[in-house]
mmCIF file of C-alpha atoms and ligand atoms in Angstrom:
data_model
loop_
_atom_site.group_PDB
_atom_site.id
_atom_site.type_symbol
_atom_site.label_atom_id
_atom_site.label_comp_id
_atom_site.label_asym_id
_atom_site.label_seq_id
_atom_site.Cartn_x
_atom_site.Cartn_y
_atom_site.Cartn_z
ATOM 1 C CA MET A 1 -1.590 15.726 0.158
ATOM 2 C CA SER A 2 -3.773 18.776 0.014
ATOM 3 C CA ALA A 3 -7.493 18.187 0.005
ATOM 4 C CA ASN A 4 -10.206 20.358 1.351
ATOM 5 C CA HIS A 5 -13.037 18.072 2.364
ATOM 6 C CA LEU A 6 -14.167 14.479 2.362
ATOM 7 C CA THR A 7 -17.889 13.855 1.959
ATOM 8 C CA ILE A 8 -19.782 10.697 2.815
ATOM 9 C CA GLU A 9 -23.248 10.574 1.268
ATOM 10 C CA GLY A 10 -26.187 8.274 1.927
ATOM 11 C CA LEU A 11 -24.202 5.378 3.354
ATOM 12 C CA ARG A 12 -26.194 2.234 4.044
ATOM 13 C CA VAL A 13 -24.817 -1.027 5.421
ATOM 14 C CA GLU A 14 -26.907 -4.172 5.758
ATOM 15 C CA THR A 15 -26.441 -7.645 7.120
ATOM 16 C CA ILE A 16 -26.345 -10.420 4.539
ATOM 17 C CA ASP A 17 -28.952 -12.715 5.952
ATOM 18 C CA PRO A 18 -31.295 -14.962 3.978
ATOM 19 C CA GLN A 19 -33.946 -14.522 6.712
ATOM 20 C CA GLY A 20 -34.122 -10.795 5.999
ATOM 21 C CA ARG A 21 -31.797 -7.850 5.742
ATOM 22 C CA THR A 22 -31.170 -5.535 8.659
ATOM 23 C CA ALA A 23 -29.752 -2.045 8.228
ATOM 24 C CA LEU A 24 -26.758 -1.439 10.507
ATOM 25 C CA VAL A 25 -25.968 1.987 9.021
ATOM 26 C CA ASP A 26 -28.745 3.916 7.328
ATOM 27 C CA GLY A 27 -28.542 7.151 5.362
ATOM 28 C CA VAL A 28 -25.330 8.405 6.950
ATOM 29 C CA SER A 29 -24.003 11.606 5.383
ATOM 30 C CA LEU A 30 -21.057 13.569 6.803
ATOM 31 C CA THR A 31 -18.506 16.111 5.669
ATOM 32 C CA LEU A 32 -15.027 16.133 7.170
ATOM 33 C CA HIS A 33 -12.948 19.246 6.521
ATOM 34 C CA ALA A 34 -9.168 19.529 6.429
ATOM 35 C CA GLY A 35 -7.811 20.925 9.692
ATOM 36 C CA GLU A 36 -10.718 19.800 11.875
ATOM 37 C CA VAL A 37 -11.567 16.998 14.252
ATOM 38 C CA LEU A 38 -15.074 15.707 13.625
ATOM 39 C CA ALA A 39 -16.082 13.443 16.509
ATOM 40 C CA LEU A 40 -18.461 10.592 15.687
ATOM 41 C CA VAL A 41 -20.106 9.654 18.975
ATOM 42 C CA GLY A 42 -22.871 7.332 20.122
ATOM 43 C CA ALA A 43 -23.512 4.313 22.293
ATOM 44 C CA SER A 44 -21.752 1.055 21.667
ATOM 45 C CA GLY A 45 -23.375 -0.663 18.679
ATOM 46 C CA SER A 46 -24.745 2.540 17.146
ATOM 47 C CA GLY A 47 -22.804 2.013 13.901
ATOM 48 C CA LYS A 48 -19.709 4.199 14.270
ATOM 49 C CA SER A 49 -17.149 1.548 13.313
ATOM 50 C CA MET A 50 -19.357 0.221 10.508
ATOM 51 C CA THR A 51 -19.528 3.730 9.040
ATOM 52 C CA CYS A 52 -15.726 3.998 8.862
ATOM 53 C CA ALA A 53 -15.318 0.418 7.649
ATOM 54 C CA ALA A 54 -17.930 0.871 4.922
ATOM 55 C CA CYS A 55 -16.120 3.909 3.504
ATOM 56 C CA LEU A 56 -12.857 1.978 3.310
ATOM 57 C CA ASP A 57 -14.461 -1.295 2.167
ATOM 58 C CA VAL A 58 -13.209 -3.242 5.162
ATOM 59 C CA LEU A 59 -16.586 -4.357 6.543
ATOM 60 C CA PRO A 60 -16.687 -7.573 8.576
ATOM 61 C CA PRO A 61 -17.973 -10.732 6.903
ATOM 62 C CA GLY A 62 -21.748 -10.986 6.876
ATOM 63 C CA THR A 63 -22.265 -7.284 6.184
ATOM 64 C CA ARG A 64 -22.148 -5.171 3.034
ATOM 65 C CA ARG A 65 -22.487 -1.635 1.806
ATOM 66 C CA VAL A 66 -25.582 -1.346 -0.349
ATOM 67 C CA LYS A 67 -25.733 2.418 -0.854
ATOM 68 C CA GLY A 68 -23.607 5.487 -0.504
ATOM 69 C CA SER A 69 -20.597 7.237 -1.909
ATOM 70 C CA VAL A 70 -17.474 9.005 -0.719
ATOM 71 C CA SER A 71 -15.942 11.961 -2.514
ATOM 72 C CA ILE A 72 -12.980 14.245 -1.950
ATOM 73 C CA ASP A 73 -13.386 17.852 -2.999
ATOM 74 C CA GLY A 74 -16.388 16.727 -5.017
ATOM 75 C CA ARG A 75 -14.553 13.939 -6.879
ATOM 76 C CA PRO A 76 -15.998 10.457 -6.299
ATOM 77 C CA CYS A 77 -13.454 8.068 -4.747
ATOM 78 C CA THR A 78 -13.395 4.294 -4.595
ATOM 79 C CA ALA A 79 -12.412 2.602 -1.344
ATOM 80 C CA THR A 80 -9.106 1.607 -2.962
ATOM 81 C CA ASP A 81 -8.345 5.256 -3.768
ATOM 82 C CA LEU A 82 -9.186 6.211 -0.213
ATOM 83 C CA ARG A 83 -7.351 3.502 1.711
ATOM 84 C CA GLY A 84 -3.836 4.523 2.592
ATOM 85 C CA ARG A 85 -3.717 7.307 -0.015
ATOM 86 C CA GLN A 86 -6.461 9.697 1.060
ATOM 87 C CA VAL A 87 -7.458 8.184 4.378
ATOM 88 C CA ALA A 88 -5.145 6.614 6.948
ATOM 89 C CA SER A 89 -6.711 4.560 9.735
ATOM 90 C CA ILE A 90 -5.803 4.440 13.386
ATOM 91 C CA LEU A 91 -7.575 1.668 15.219
ATOM 92 C CA GLN A 92 -8.542 0.887 18.770
ATOM 93 C CA SER A 93 -6.159 -1.929 19.465
ATOM 94 C CA PRO A 94 -2.866 -1.296 17.741
ATOM 95 C CA ARG A 95 -1.652 -4.798 18.517
ATOM 96 C CA THR A 96 -4.155 -6.367 16.125
ATOM 97 C CA ALA A 97 -3.352 -3.818 13.386
ATOM 98 C CA PHE A 98 0.280 -4.929 13.099
ATOM 99 C CA ASN A 99 1.446 -8.172 11.568
ATOM 100 C CA PRO A 100 3.046 -10.019 14.531
ATOM 101 C CA VAL A 101 5.844 -11.568 12.447
ATOM 102 C CA ARG A 102 6.918 -8.326 10.778
ATOM 103 C CA SER A 103 9.234 -5.677 12.199
ATOM 104 C CA MET A 104 8.382 -1.983 12.253
ATOM 105 C CA ARG A 105 10.814 -1.508 9.362
ATOM 106 C CA GLU A 106 8.810 -3.932 7.230
ATOM 107 C CA HIS A 107 5.563 -2.148 8.128
ATOM 108 C CA VAL A 108 7.142 1.143 7.074
ATOM 109 C CA ARG A 109 8.280 -0.377 3.755
ATOM 110 C CA GLU A 110 4.715 -1.451 3.043
ATOM 111 C CA SER A 111 3.393 2.058 3.797
ATOM 112 C CA LEU A 112 6.049 3.597 1.556
ATOM 113 C CA ARG A 113 5.144 1.193 -1.225
ATOM 114 C CA VAL A 114 1.502 2.382 -1.106
ATOM 115 C CA ALA A 115 2.454 6.053 -0.703
ATOM 116 C CA GLY A 116 5.144 5.922 -3.412
ATOM 117 C CA GLY A 117 7.882 7.520 -1.281
ATOM 118 C CA GLY A 118 10.783 9.275 -3.012
ATOM 119 C CA ALA A 119 14.547 9.175 -2.364
ATOM 120 C CA ASP A 120 14.330 11.008 0.935
ATOM 121 C CA ALA A 121 11.456 8.826 2.119
ATOM 122 C CA TRP A 122 13.421 7.268 4.993
ATOM 123 C CA ALA A 123 14.394 10.702 6.305
ATOM 124 C CA ASP A 124 10.649 11.515 6.321
ATOM 125 C CA VAL A 125 9.982 8.238 8.147
ATOM 126 C CA ARG A 126 12.454 9.100 10.905
ATOM 127 C CA GLN A 127 10.945 12.566 11.171
ATOM 128 C CA ALA A 128 7.388 11.166 11.322
ATOM 129 C CA MET A 129 8.489 8.800 14.098
ATOM 130 C CA ARG A 130 10.079 11.652 16.059
ATOM 131 C CA ASP A 131 6.938 13.759 15.510
ATOM 132 C CA THR A 132 4.896 11.062 17.212
ATOM 133 C CA GLY A 133 7.281 10.848 20.167
ATOM 134 C CA LEU A 134 9.290 7.828 18.995
ATOM 135 C CA ASP A 135 12.549 9.630 19.609
ATOM 136 C CA ASP A 136 15.002 6.914 18.631
ATOM 137 C CA PRO A 137 13.850 5.516 15.253
ATOM 138 C CA GLU A 138 16.987 3.387 14.766
ATOM 139 C CA ARG A 139 16.238 1.485 17.955
ATOM 140 C CA ILE A 140 12.541 1.053 17.152
ATOM 141 C CA LEU A 141 12.586 0.138 13.434
ATOM 142 C CA PRO A 142 14.000 -3.391 14.017
ATOM 143 C CA LEU A 143 11.433 -4.177 16.734
ATOM 144 C CA PHE A 144 8.525 -6.578 16.371
ATOM 145 C CA PRO A 145 5.054 -5.747 17.767
ATOM 146 C CA PHE A 146 5.526 -8.030 20.831
ATOM 147 C CA GLU A 147 8.616 -6.022 21.788
ATOM 148 C CA MET A 148 6.650 -2.767 22.021
ATOM 149 C CA SER A 149 4.114 -1.342 24.486
ATOM 150 C CA GLY A 150 0.558 -0.419 23.449
ATOM 151 C CA GLY A 151 1.457 3.276 23.563
ATOM 152 C CA MET A 152 4.504 2.761 21.332
ATOM 153 C CA LEU A 153 2.438 0.771 18.834
ATOM 154 C CA GLN A 154 -0.241 3.468 18.794
ATOM 155 C CA ARG A 155 2.447 6.089 18.110
ATOM 156 C CA MET A 156 3.841 3.876 15.353
ATOM 157 C CA MET A 157 0.382 3.561 13.793
ATOM 158 C CA ILE A 158 0.111 7.360 13.769
ATOM 159 C CA ALA A 159 3.632 7.622 12.295
ATOM 160 C CA LEU A 160 2.537 5.230 9.512
ATOM 161 C CA ALA A 161 -0.493 7.463 8.934
ATOM 162 C CA LEU A 162 1.856 10.446 8.514
ATOM 163 C CA ILE A 163 4.159 8.507 6.204
ATOM 164 C CA SER A 164 1.172 7.726 3.993
ATOM 165 C CA ARG A 165 0.705 11.497 3.523
ATOM 166 C CA ALA A 166 -3.032 10.924 3.539
ATOM 167 C CA PRO A 167 -4.833 14.206 4.223
ATOM 168 C CA PHE A 168 -7.542 12.510 6.309
ATOM 169 C CA ILE A 169 -7.407 10.136 9.268
ATOM 170 C CA PHE A 170 -10.168 7.834 10.501
ATOM 171 C CA ALA A 171 -9.348 7.176 14.148
ATOM 172 C CA ASP A 172 -11.676 4.529 15.604
ATOM 173 C CA GLU A 173 -11.467 4.671 19.418
ATOM 174 C CA PRO A 174 -7.721 5.340 19.163
ATOM 175 C CA THR A 175 -7.094 5.669 22.889
ATOM 176 C CA THR A 176 -9.568 3.247 24.434
ATOM 177 C CA ASP A 177 -7.015 0.513 25.116
ATOM 178 C CA LEU A 178 -4.332 2.825 26.527
ATOM 179 C CA ASP A 179 -3.674 3.953 30.080
ATOM 180 C CA LEU A 180 -4.693 7.479 31.035
ATOM 181 C CA ILE A 181 -1.280 9.112 30.697
ATOM 182 C CA VAL A 182 -0.628 7.604 27.265
ATOM 183 C CA GLN A 183 -4.219 8.455 26.241
ATOM 184 C CA ARG A 184 -3.550 12.061 26.991
ATOM 185 C CA GLU A 185 -0.279 12.073 25.063
ATOM 186 C CA ILE A 186 -1.912 10.500 22.004
ATOM 187 C CA LEU A 187 -4.797 13.007 22.101
ATOM 188 C CA ASP A 188 -2.305 15.889 22.368
ATOM 189 C CA LEU A 189 -0.457 14.425 19.410
ATOM 190 C CA LEU A 190 -3.615 14.217 17.260
ATOM 191 C CA ASP A 191 -4.471 17.799 18.197
ATOM 192 C CA HIS A 192 -0.975 18.906 17.233
ATOM 193 C CA LEU A 193 -1.152 17.099 13.865
ATOM 194 C CA LYS A 194 -4.487 18.719 13.094
ATOM 195 C CA GLY A 195 -2.950 22.160 13.611
ATOM 196 C CA GLU A 196 0.516 21.490 12.223
ATOM 197 C CA ARG A 197 -0.346 19.395 9.173
ATOM 198 C CA GLY A 198 -3.944 20.489 8.617
ATOM 199 C CA LEU A 199 -5.180 16.893 8.758
ATOM 200 C CA GLY A 200 -8.903 16.232 8.832
ATOM 201 C CA ILE A 201 -9.580 13.679 11.561
ATOM 202 C CA LEU A 202 -12.761 11.643 11.945
ATOM 203 C CA LEU A 203 -12.515 10.635 15.581
ATOM 204 C CA VAL A 204 -14.790 7.795 16.639
ATOM 205 C CA THR A 205 -15.293 7.704 20.374
ATOM 206 C CA HIS A 206 -17.854 6.934 23.065
ATOM 207 C CA ASP A 207 -15.973 9.187 25.501
ATOM 208 C CA MET A 208 -17.427 12.706 25.750
ATOM 209 C CA GLY A 209 -14.312 13.763 27.687
ATOM 210 C CA VAL A 210 -12.279 13.059 24.565
ATOM 211 C CA VAL A 211 -14.837 15.003 22.512
ATOM 212 C CA ALA A 212 -14.604 18.025 24.813
ATOM 213 C CA ARG A 213 -10.829 17.871 24.663
ATOM 214 C CA LEU A 214 -10.360 17.490 20.934
ATOM 215 C CA ALA A 215 -13.409 17.942 18.703
ATOM 216 C CA ASP A 216 -14.361 20.961 16.615
ATOM 217 C CA ARG A 217 -17.641 19.430 15.483
ATOM 218 C CA VAL A 218 -19.643 16.432 16.625
ATOM 219 C CA ALA A 219 -21.959 13.992 14.850
ATOM 220 C CA VAL A 220 -24.151 11.848 17.093
ATOM 221 C CA MET A 221 -25.231 8.362 15.982
ATOM 222 C CA GLU A 222 -27.999 6.145 17.189
ATOM 223 C CA ALA A 223 -29.183 2.870 15.703
ATOM 224 C CA GLY A 224 -27.255 3.398 12.484
ATOM 225 C CA ARG A 225 -28.365 6.989 11.848
ATOM 226 C CA ILE A 226 -26.938 10.423 12.493
ATOM 227 C CA VAL A 227 -29.395 12.114 14.857
ATOM 228 C CA GLU A 228 -27.596 15.411 15.423
ATOM 229 C CA THR A 229 -24.573 17.309 14.094
ATOM 230 C CA GLY A 230 -23.205 20.518 15.565
ATOM 231 C CA GLY A 231 -20.253 22.497 16.812
ATOM 232 C CA VAL A 232 -18.728 21.175 20.022
ATOM 233 C CA MET A 233 -20.031 24.129 22.093
ATOM 234 C CA GLN A 234 -23.572 23.657 20.816
ATOM 235 C CA ILE A 235 -23.479 19.923 21.480
ATOM 236 C CA PHE A 236 -22.398 20.431 25.102
ATOM 237 C CA HIS A 237 -24.410 23.549 25.921
ATOM 238 C CA ALA A 238 -27.533 23.276 23.757
ATOM 239 C CA PRO A 239 -27.976 19.648 22.666
ATOM 240 C CA HIS A 240 -31.180 19.129 20.683
ATOM 241 C CA HIS A 241 -31.669 15.395 20.435
ATOM 242 C CA ILE A 242 -32.509 13.268 23.446
ATOM 243 C CA VAL A 243 -29.583 10.936 22.662
ATOM 244 C CA THR A 244 -27.157 13.868 22.649
ATOM 245 C CA ARG A 245 -28.633 15.194 25.898
ATOM 246 C CA ARG A 246 -28.181 11.806 27.557
ATOM 247 C CA LEU A 247 -24.555 11.544 26.392
ATOM 248 C CA VAL A 248 -23.781 15.037 27.705
ATOM 249 C CA GLU A 249 -25.628 14.466 30.995
ATOM 250 C CA ALA A 250 -23.846 11.164 31.581
ATOM 251 C CA HIS A 251 -20.536 12.868 30.931
ATOM 252 C CA LEU A 252 -21.276 15.775 33.261
ATOM 253 C CA SER A 253 -22.586 13.564 36.054
ATOM 254 C CA LEU A 254 -19.308 11.668 35.913
ATOM 255 C CA TYR A 255 -17.608 14.916 36.851
ATOM 256 C CA ARG A 256 -20.422 15.862 39.307
ATOM 257 C CA GLN A 257 -21.406 18.947 37.351
ATOM 258 C CA GLU A 258 -24.890 20.117 36.518
ATOM 259 C CA PRO A 259 -25.776 20.161 32.823
ATOM 260 C CA ALA A 260 -26.129 23.622 31.307
ATOM 261 C CA ALA A 261 -29.686 24.943 31.858
HETATM 262 N N1 ADP B 1 -20.186 -9.003 11.522
HETATM 263 C C1 ADP B 1 -21.354 -8.477 11.872
HETATM 264 N N2 ADP B 1 -22.512 -8.986 11.369
HETATM 265 C C2 ADP B 1 -23.706 -8.446 11.700
HETATM 266 N N3 ADP B 1 -23.867 -7.391 12.523
HETATM 267 C C3 ADP B 1 -22.758 -6.845 13.053
HETATM 268 C C4 ADP B 1 -21.450 -7.353 12.763
HETATM 269 N N4 ADP B 1 -20.559 -6.603 13.427
HETATM 270 C C5 ADP B 1 -21.265 -5.672 14.112
HETATM 271 N N5 ADP B 1 -22.580 -5.808 13.879
HETATM 272 C C6 ADP B 1 -23.675 -4.954 14.398
HETATM 273 O O1 ADP B 1 -23.616 -3.694 13.741
HETATM 274 C C7 ADP B 1 -24.068 -2.667 14.592
HETATM 275 C C8 ADP B 1 -23.081 -1.519 14.560
HETATM 276 O O2 ADP B 1 -21.830 -1.955 15.070
HETATM 277 P P1 ADP B 1 -20.565 -1.019 15.196
HETATM 278 O O3 ADP B 1 -20.473 -0.127 14.020
HETATM 279 O O4 ADP B 1 -19.408 -1.897 15.501
HETATM 280 O O5 ADP B 1 -20.941 -0.137 16.481
HETATM 281 P P2 ADP B 1 -20.058 0.940 17.255
HETATM 282 O O6 ADP B 1 -18.737 1.072 16.584
HETATM 283 O O7 ADP B 1 -20.877 2.198 17.219
HETATM 284 O O8 ADP B 1 -19.946 0.419 18.658
HETATM 285 C C9 ADP B 1 -24.240 -3.296 15.962
HETATM 286 O O9 ADP B 1 -25.600 -3.506 16.169
HETATM 287 C C10 ADP B 1 -23.504 -4.617 15.852
HETATM 288 O O10 ADP B 1 -24.108 -5.589 16.671
HETATM 289 MG MG1 MG B 2 -16.799 0.600 17.307
#
């Protein structure tokens, strides 16, 4: 499970449209290190989700990746290599990520099948569930998605990410659909996993509060391009690009603070 960095280079996603192709993601390059949270921020529609989906080859119909590569520690990786093995995904609405007619136990079996778990795999599963705050695995494993709250499902999705032993996580708006208390618990959990397991987390969010709370570095997107990348302190205190300045100012005005001079 050890890997040092994941690099995305020159990613371009276009619409498939006979009238003419439109770039939705254009020239996106990023490096995500083990043991860091890299926040990918930007307005709604700026291309954050498309960037993640393009790396993992799970783009929506009508769009396609036309350029770009992903490598881990300098070795080129196909989307199949990445998915589940090198990169686990945590999505915005956990309810849609689970198969409604399958129990948690069946979801775990599928993750173990991909990860190739050994004899003590189920002990690891129970530990991963406890690590995410699902304290009673025996009670939860037989449950179906409709029997669980959004917060429990989000924890389960993170547990599945741990079971996969992937060194990197793509978390696309992982707390947007949760209430504030659960949001906070999930963010604390991601922070803990970064430190404890040295995971590299690409955290997609439009919430600068989440960025301030969790990110080490920040990449700012607008209209399919990265317009600024920097450490979290630089982004908040000395933003260069107008888009970054607007995001920071909007965040600060929400808390009735003046932006840094
Ligand atoms: N299936 C699709 N076909 C064509 N364009 C799409 C499709 N899905 C999303 N888009 C467009 O792609 C752009 C980037 O979307 P997305 O990556 O979802 O934004 P974000 O995650 O930053 O909110 C947006 O302009 C959006 O309208
Ligand atoms: Mg999105």
